[in-house]
Coordinates of C-alpha atoms in Angstrom, one line a residue:
Chain A
M1 CA 0.0 0.0 0.0
P2 CA 1.7 3.2 -1.1
K3 CA 2.5 5.8 1.4
A4 CA 0.2 8.3 -0.4
D5 CA -2.8 6.0 0.1
V6 CA -2.2 5.7 3.8
L7 CA -1.9 9.4 4.1
S8 CA -5.0 9.8 2.1
L9 CA -6.9 7.4 4.3
A10 CA -5.7 9.2 7.4
N11 CA -6.8 12.5 5.9
D12 CA -10.3 11.1 5.3
L13 CA -10.5 9.7 8.8
S14 CA -9.6 13.1 10.2
L15 CA -12.1 14.9 8.1
A16 CA -9.3 16.6 6.2
Q17 CA -7.8 18.2 9.3
V18 CA -4.3 16.8 9.2
D19 CA -1.1 18.5 8.1
Q20 CA -0.1 16.3 5.2
T21 CA 3.6 17.3 5.5
I22 CA 3.8 16.4 9.1
L23 CA 1.8 13.2 8.6
G24 CA 4.3 12.2 5.9
D25 CA 7.2 12.7 8.3
L26 CA 5.3 10.7 11.0
Y27 CA 4.8 7.9 8.5
D28 CA 8.6 7.7 7.9
D29 CA 9.3 7.8 11.6
F30 CA 6.8 5.1 12.3
M31 CA 8.3 2.8 9.7
L32 CA 11.8 3.2 11.3
E33 CA 10.4 2.7 14.8
L34 CA 8.5 -0.4 13.9
G35 CA 11.6 -1.8 12.1
R36 CA 13.7 -1.3 15.2
V37 CA 11.2 -2.6 17.7
E38 CA 9.2 -5.3 16.0
P39 CA 10.2 -6.2 12.5
W40 CA 7.2 -6.7 10.3
L41 CA 8.8 -5.8 7.0
T42 CA 11.7 -8.2 6.5
S43 CA 14.1 -8.7 3.7
V44 CA 17.3 -10.5 2.7
A45 CA 20.4 -9.1 1.2
M46 CA 23.9 -10.2 0.1
I47 CA 27.2 -8.5 0.3
Q48 CA 30.5 -9.6 -1.3
S49 CA 33.2 -10.0 1.3
L50 CA 36.7 -8.8 0.7
N51 CA 40.0 -10.2 1.9
G52 CA 41.1 -8.4 5.0
Q53 CA 38.0 -6.3 5.3
A54 CA 36.2 -6.7 8.6
T55 CA 33.7 -3.9 8.5
Y56 CA 30.7 -3.6 6.1
T57 CA 28.0 -1.1 5.6
P58 CA 24.7 -2.8 4.7
Q59 CA 22.2 -1.5 2.2
P60 CA 20.4 1.8 3.1
E61 CA 17.0 0.0 3.5
V62 CA 18.4 -2.0 6.4
I63 CA 16.9 -0.9 9.7
R64 CA 18.1 -3.7 12.0
I65 CA 20.1 -6.8 11.2
L66 CA 18.3 -9.9 12.5
S67 CA 20.7 -12.5 11.4
A68 CA 23.9 -12.8 9.3
F69 CA 25.6 -15.7 7.4
Y70 CA 28.9 -16.2 5.8
D71 CA 28.3 -18.5 3.0
E72 CA 26.2 -21.3 4.6
L73 CA 27.4 -20.6 8.2
H74 CA 25.1 -18.7 10.6
L75 CA 27.2 -16.0 12.3
S76 CA 26.8 -15.6 16.1
N77 CA 25.8 -12.0 17.0
V78 CA 28.2 -11.0 19.7
G79 CA 29.3 -7.9 21.5
E80 CA 32.8 -6.4 21.2
R81 CA 33.5 -7.2 24.8
E82 CA 33.0 -10.9 24.1
L83 CA 35.4 -10.7 21.2
E84 CA 38.0 -8.9 23.4
E85 CA 37.7 -11.8 25.8
T86 CA 38.3 -14.2 23.0
A87 CA 41.6 -12.6 21.8
E88 CA 43.3 -9.4 22.8
L89 CA 44.0 -8.5 19.2
W90 CA 40.8 -9.9 17.8
R91 CA 40.5 -7.1 15.2
D92 CA 43.7 -8.5 13.5
V93 CA 42.6 -12.1 13.4
D94 CA 41.7 -13.4 9.9
G95 CA 40.1 -16.6 8.7
H96 CA 36.6 -17.9 8.1
P97 CA 34.1 -15.6 9.8
I98 CA 32.1 -17.2 12.6
A99 CA 30.6 -14.2 14.3
F100 CA 29.5 -10.6 13.7
T101 CA 29.1 -7.5 15.9
V102 CA 27.0 -4.5 15.1
D103 CA 28.3 -1.1 15.7
A104 CA 26.4 0.3 18.7
E105 CA 26.4 3.8 17.4
T106 CA 25.0 3.3 14.0
G107 CA 23.1 0.1 14.7
K108 CA 23.8 -1.0 11.2
V109 CA 27.5 -1.0 10.3
F110 CA 28.8 -4.4 11.3
R111 CA 32.1 -6.2 11.7
V112 CA 32.7 -9.9 11.0
Y113 CA 35.1 -11.9 13.1
P114 CA 37.6 -13.1 12.1
K115 CA 38.0 -10.9 9.0
P116 CA 37.9 -12.9 5.8
D117 CA 41.2 -14.2 4.5
V118 CA 40.0 -14.5 0.9
D119 CA 38.1 -12.3 -1.5
G120 CA 34.5 -13.3 -2.0
A121 CA 33.5 -14.2 -5.5
A122 CA 31.6 -11.6 -7.5
L123 CA 27.9 -11.9 -6.8
V124 CA 25.7 -13.1 -9.5
G125 CA 24.4 -9.8 -11.0
G126 CA 27.8 -8.3 -10.8
F127 CA 27.1 -5.2 -8.8
G128 CA 29.0 -6.0 -5.7
Q129 CA 25.8 -5.9 -3.8
V130 CA 22.7 -7.7 -4.8
T131 CA 19.7 -5.7 -3.9
Y132 CA 16.7 -7.1 -2.2
A133 CA 14.7 -7.1 -5.3
E134 CA 17.3 -8.9 -7.3
A135 CA 18.0 -11.4 -4.6
I136 CA 14.4 -12.2 -3.9
Y137 CA 12.8 -12.0 -7.3
G138 CA 15.7 -12.7 -9.6
G139 CA 15.6 -16.2 -10.9
S140 CA 19.2 -16.0 -11.6
V141 CA 20.1 -15.5 -8.0
P142 CA 18.5 -18.3 -6.1
L143 CA 18.9 -18.1 -2.3
G144 CA 20.5 -21.5 -2.1
S145 CA 23.6 -23.3 -3.2
A146 CA 24.2 -21.1 -6.2
F147 CA 25.5 -18.4 -3.9
S148 CA 28.9 -17.0 -4.8
S149 CA 31.5 -18.1 -2.3
G150 CA 32.5 -15.5 0.3
T151 CA 29.1 -14.0 0.5
I152 CA 27.7 -12.3 3.6
S153 CA 24.0 -12.6 3.7
L154 CA 21.7 -10.6 6.0
L155 CA 18.2 -11.1 7.2
Y156 CA 17.0 -7.7 8.3
S157 CA 14.0 -5.5 9.1
S158 CA 13.6 -3.2 6.1
K159 CA 12.7 0.3 5.3
R160 CA 10.5 0.4 2.2
L161 CA 8.2 2.7 0.3
S162 CA 5.2 1.1 1.7
F163 CA 3.8 -1.1 4.5
L164 CA 2.0 -4.4 3.8
P165 CA -1.6 -3.8 2.6
Y166 CA -3.3 -5.1 5.7
M167 CA -1.2 -2.7 7.9
E168 CA -2.7 0.4 6.2
F169 CA -5.8 0.7 8.4
P170 CA -4.2 0.4 11.9
I171 CA -1.3 2.6 10.8
A172 CA -3.5 5.3 9.6
F173 CA -5.0 5.5 13.1
L174 CA -1.7 5.4 14.8
L175 CA -0.4 8.2 12.7
L176 CA -3.5 10.3 13.5
Q177 CA -2.9 9.6 17.2
R178 CA 0.6 11.2 16.9
E179 CA -0.5 14.0 14.6
F180 CA -3.4 15.1 16.9
M181 CA -1.2 15.0 20.0
L182 CA 1.2 17.5 18.5
E183 CA 1.0 21.2 19.2
S184 CA -1.1 22.7 16.4
A185 CA -4.3 24.6 15.7
H186 CA -6.1 21.3 15.4
R187 CA -4.6 19.5 18.4
D188 CA -7.2 17.2 19.9
E189 CA -6.1 14.9 22.7
G190 CA -9.5 13.1 22.9
F191 CA -9.5 12.3 19.2
A192 CA -5.8 11.3 19.3
S193 CA -6.5 9.0 22.2
A194 CA -9.5 7.4 20.4
C195 CA -7.4 6.9 17.2
G196 CA -4.6 5.4 19.3
A197 CA -7.1 2.9 20.8
L198 CA -8.5 2.0 17.4
G199 CA -5.0 1.7 15.9
T200 CA -3.9 -0.6 18.7
L201 CA -7.0 -2.7 18.4
F202 CA -6.7 -3.2 14.7
M203 CA -3.0 -3.8 14.9
E204 CA -3.6 -6.6 17.4
M205 CA -6.0 -8.2 15.0
I206 CA -3.4 -8.6 12.3
R207 CA -0.5 -9.6 14.7
D208 CA 1.2 -12.9 14.2
G209 CA 3.6 -14.0 16.9
R210 CA 5.1 -16.8 14.8
G211 CA 7.5 -14.6 12.8
V212 CA 8.6 -12.5 15.8
V213 CA 12.3 -12.1 15.9
Chain B
M1 CA -25.7 -16.4 3.1
A2 CA -23.5 -13.4 2.5
F3 CA -24.7 -9.9 3.2
T4 CA -24.4 -7.2 0.5
A5 CA -22.4 -4.0 1.0
Q6 CA -25.7 -2.1 0.5
E7 CA -27.3 -3.9 3.5
L8 CA -24.4 -3.3 5.7
T9 CA -24.0 0.3 4.7
D10 CA -27.6 1.1 5.3
D11 CA -27.4 -0.5 8.7
L12 CA -24.1 1.3 9.6
L13 CA -25.4 4.7 8.6
R14 CA -28.6 4.1 10.6
R15 CA -26.5 3.1 13.7
V16 CA -24.6 6.4 13.6
R17 CA -27.8 8.4 13.0
D18 CA -26.8 9.4 9.5
A19 CA -29.2 7.4 7.4
G20 CA -29.2 10.1 4.7
G21 CA -25.4 10.0 4.5
G22 CA -25.1 13.7 5.4
M23 CA -22.1 13.2 7.5
H24 CA -20.5 10.2 5.9
S25 CA -20.9 9.3 2.3
R26 CA -21.9 5.8 1.4
T27 CA -18.6 5.2 -0.4
F28 CA -16.7 6.2 2.7
A29 CA -18.9 4.0 5.0
R30 CA -18.4 1.1 2.6
S31 CA -14.6 1.6 2.6
I32 CA -14.7 1.4 6.4
L33 CA -16.7 -1.8 6.2
S34 CA -14.2 -3.3 3.8
K35 CA -11.3 -2.5 6.0
V36 CA -13.0 -3.7 9.2
Q37 CA -14.0 -7.0 7.4
Q38 CA -10.3 -7.4 6.5
S39 CA -9.3 -6.9 10.1
V40 CA -12.0 -9.2 11.6
N41 CA -11.1 -11.9 9.1
A42 CA -7.5 -11.6 10.1
K43 CA -8.4 -11.9 13.8
Y44 CA -10.4 -15.1 13.3
R45 CA -8.6 -16.5 10.3
N46 CA -12.0 -17.1 8.9
V47 CA -11.6 -16.9 5.1
I48 CA -8.8 -19.3 4.2
A49 CA -7.5 -19.7 0.6
S50 CA -4.9 -21.9 -0.9
T51 CA -2.6 -21.6 -3.9
P52 CA 0.3 -23.6 -5.3
L53 CA 3.7 -22.1 -4.8
T54 CA 6.6 -23.0 -7.1
V55 CA 9.6 -24.0 -5.1
E56 CA 12.7 -23.1 -7.0
K57 CA 15.8 -25.3 -7.1
T58 CA 17.9 -24.7 -3.9
R59 CA 15.9 -21.6 -2.9
Q60 CA 14.6 -21.5 0.7
I61 CA 13.5 -17.9 1.1
Y62 CA 10.4 -16.3 -0.5
S63 CA 8.8 -12.9 -0.2
I64 CA 5.3 -13.4 0.9
S65 CA 4.1 -10.1 -0.4
A66 CA 5.5 -10.9 -3.8
S67 CA 4.5 -14.6 -4.0
L68 CA 1.2 -14.4 -2.0
P69 CA 0.0 -10.8 -2.4
S70 CA -3.5 -11.6 -0.9
A71 CA -2.2 -13.4 2.2
V72 CA -2.4 -11.9 5.6
F73 CA -1.1 -15.0 7.4
V74 CA 0.5 -18.1 6.0
D75 CA -1.3 -20.8 8.0
A76 CA 0.0 -24.0 6.6
I77 CA 2.2 -25.6 3.9
R78 CA 1.3 -28.9 2.3
D79 CA 3.7 -31.0 0.3
G80 CA 1.3 -33.3 -1.5
E81 CA -0.7 -34.8 1.3
R82 CA 1.8 -34.1 3.9
D83 CA 1.5 -31.1 6.3
V84 CA 4.9 -29.4 6.6
P85 CA 5.4 -28.6 10.3
F86 CA 6.2 -25.0 11.4
A87 CA 9.4 -24.1 13.2
N88 CA 10.5 -20.7 14.6
W89 CA 13.2 -19.5 12.3
R90 CA 15.6 -19.0 15.3
E91 CA 15.4 -22.7 15.9
L92 CA 16.7 -23.4 12.4
S93 CA 20.1 -21.9 13.4
Q94 CA 20.0 -23.6 16.8
S95 CA 19.6 -27.0 15.2
D96 CA 21.8 -26.5 12.1
Q97 CA 24.3 -23.7 11.8
A98 CA 24.4 -24.3 8.1
W99 CA 20.7 -24.3 7.4
F100 CA 20.9 -21.3 5.1
R101 CA 22.2 -23.4 2.2
R102 CA 21.2 -26.8 3.3
Q103 CA 19.6 -29.1 0.7
G104 CA 17.4 -32.1 1.2
D105 CA 15.1 -34.4 -0.5
R106 CA 11.9 -32.8 0.8
I107 CA 10.9 -29.7 2.7
E108 CA 11.0 -30.6 6.4
V109 CA 9.7 -27.3 8.0
F110 CA 8.4 -23.9 7.1
S111 CA 9.2 -20.8 8.9
L112 CA 8.5 -17.1 9.0
V113 CA 10.9 -14.2 9.4
G114 CA 8.9 -11.2 10.4
R115 CA 5.9 -10.8 8.2
D116 CA 7.3 -10.9 4.7
L117 CA 9.7 -13.8 4.5
L118 CA 8.7 -17.4 4.1
V119 CA 11.3 -20.1 4.6
L120 CA 10.9 -23.5 3.1
H121 CA 13.7 -25.6 4.6
P122 CA 15.8 -27.3 3.3
G123 CA 16.2 -26.3 -0.3
L124 CA 15.4 -28.9 -2.9
P125 CA 17.9 -30.1 -5.5
V126 CA 15.2 -29.8 -8.2
A127 CA 12.3 -27.4 -8.6
G128 CA 9.0 -28.5 -7.1
S129 CA 5.8 -27.2 -5.7
V130 CA 3.9 -26.9 -2.4
T131 CA 0.4 -25.7 -1.5
V132 CA 0.1 -22.7 0.7
L133 CA -2.9 -22.2 2.9
F134 CA -3.3 -18.6 4.0
T135 CA -5.7 -16.2 5.6
K136 CA -7.0 -14.1 2.8
F137 CA -6.9 -10.4 2.7
T138 CA -10.6 -10.1 1.9
S139 CA -11.7 -8.2 -1.2
V140 CA -12.7 -4.5 -1.1
L141 CA -16.5 -4.0 -1.0
S142 CA -16.3 -2.0 -4.2
A143 CA -19.9 -1.8 -5.1
E144 CA -23.3 -1.8 -3.3
S145 CA -23.8 -5.3 -4.6
S146 CA -20.5 -6.6 -3.3
P147 CA -21.0 -9.6 -0.9
T148 CA -19.3 -10.1 2.5
E149 CA -16.8 -12.9 2.5
V150 CA -16.6 -13.8 6.2
D151 CA -19.1 -16.1 8.0
D152 CA -22.3 -14.4 8.8
D153 CA -21.7 -14.8 12.6
L154 CA -18.8 -12.4 12.3
V155 CA -20.8 -9.6 10.7
P156 CA -22.1 -8.2 14.0
E157 CA -18.5 -7.6 15.0
I158 CA -17.8 -5.9 11.7
M159 CA -20.8 -3.6 12.3
K160 CA -19.8 -2.8 15.9
L161 CA -16.3 -1.9 14.9
S162 CA -17.3 0.1 11.9
E163 CA -19.8 2.0 14.0
A164 CA -17.0 2.8 16.5
V165 CA -14.8 4.0 13.6
L166 CA -17.5 6.3 12.3
L167 CA -18.2 7.7 15.7
V168 CA -14.6 8.5 16.2
V169 CA -14.4 10.1 12.8
G170 CA -17.4 12.2 13.7
R171 CA -15.8 13.1 17.1
R172 CA -18.5 11.4 19.1
L173 CA -15.8 10.1 21.3
E174 CA -17.8 9.3 24.4
Q175 CA -20.2 7.1 22.5
A176 CA -17.2 5.4 20.7
K177 CA -15.3 4.9 23.9
A178 CA -17.3 2.0 25.2
M179 CA -16.9 0.2 21.9
I180 CA -13.2 0.4 21.7
Q181 CA -12.5 -1.4 24.9
P182 CA -9.9 -4.1 24.3
E183 CA -12.4 -6.9 24.2
G184 CA -15.6 -4.8 24.2
A185 CA -15.4 -4.4 20.5
A186 CA -16.2 -8.0 20.0
V187 CA -19.5 -7.7 21.8
A188 CA -22.2 -6.8 19.4

């Protein structure tokens, strides 16, 4: 469901009292928040590793890395302190990666340990990074044994242009809750509260705990 | 027997004392009924559909929104007559650190990562097919003659929630309040 449709729905539900610019910003903020707290929108991406390079910056649409793999191997998500306990000069160790740690400041840039001691083969597609769309939909890039060697794969919560269609209704209400709590000529705490209650109610109806990560 | 959108719209506008549609247009009321039906169906997983899904050689991960655009929930996977069991995707790594590229003769489990990734594990050495059973994202009530899809006994909940929405939209918040209680909305 495109962003414009959700904003249009919210506008209709508010009887055209919303500030569309602010609502658009709230939409973007909400997508990021949801991706950090409870990943509904999830994707997979691949990155070609390089000999001696430990640190990688994932694709811009990555909000939170849920899991990482080096070729077939699941990488343990560990903190830097744990790695320091493993080896004093852990940053200099190279070999076959077995773990990764996410930079606390960015929440996205990550380091693999040990750093790869070989160059990864070029990814099928040849762009160095295979995008989500190419990886998921491209028949030439099956997410299986046809992987190039030395590939780092990520499962992540993603930032996209739109939510899933069934999320439109609750999210429109949750955006209205935020918009009408803000200081403005149309601020209305009662309406905001009611929209929050409806948004929460409808969100619960579409929740599925099975994919929770 | 399904209700028509016309019947529900008439009833809804009467409930909010707007039978003439002066406050809410019939189109708007119908759009709310559509969205509430979709939500109620998701809650009860009432309208279930199925479709074949082509399993590509070695591929384990599929985008649900791309492969199953009308699915709200993936409820079950069938491989022929066999029900494929569900496993939390975290368990895949716990039981097999190399699950991401594992291949096998048949799909042993299915899993979900968030709401948009379906995992069919392990990958197959040759392409195949499974049947996906899913909770349907019910169709929009696009015309007065459009029929409801959920069972009739869920229609009262649709009406109650739709009424609450229109009361909120009309800023009749006190009236709406009682209907938006966490479980109260289910009481018609």
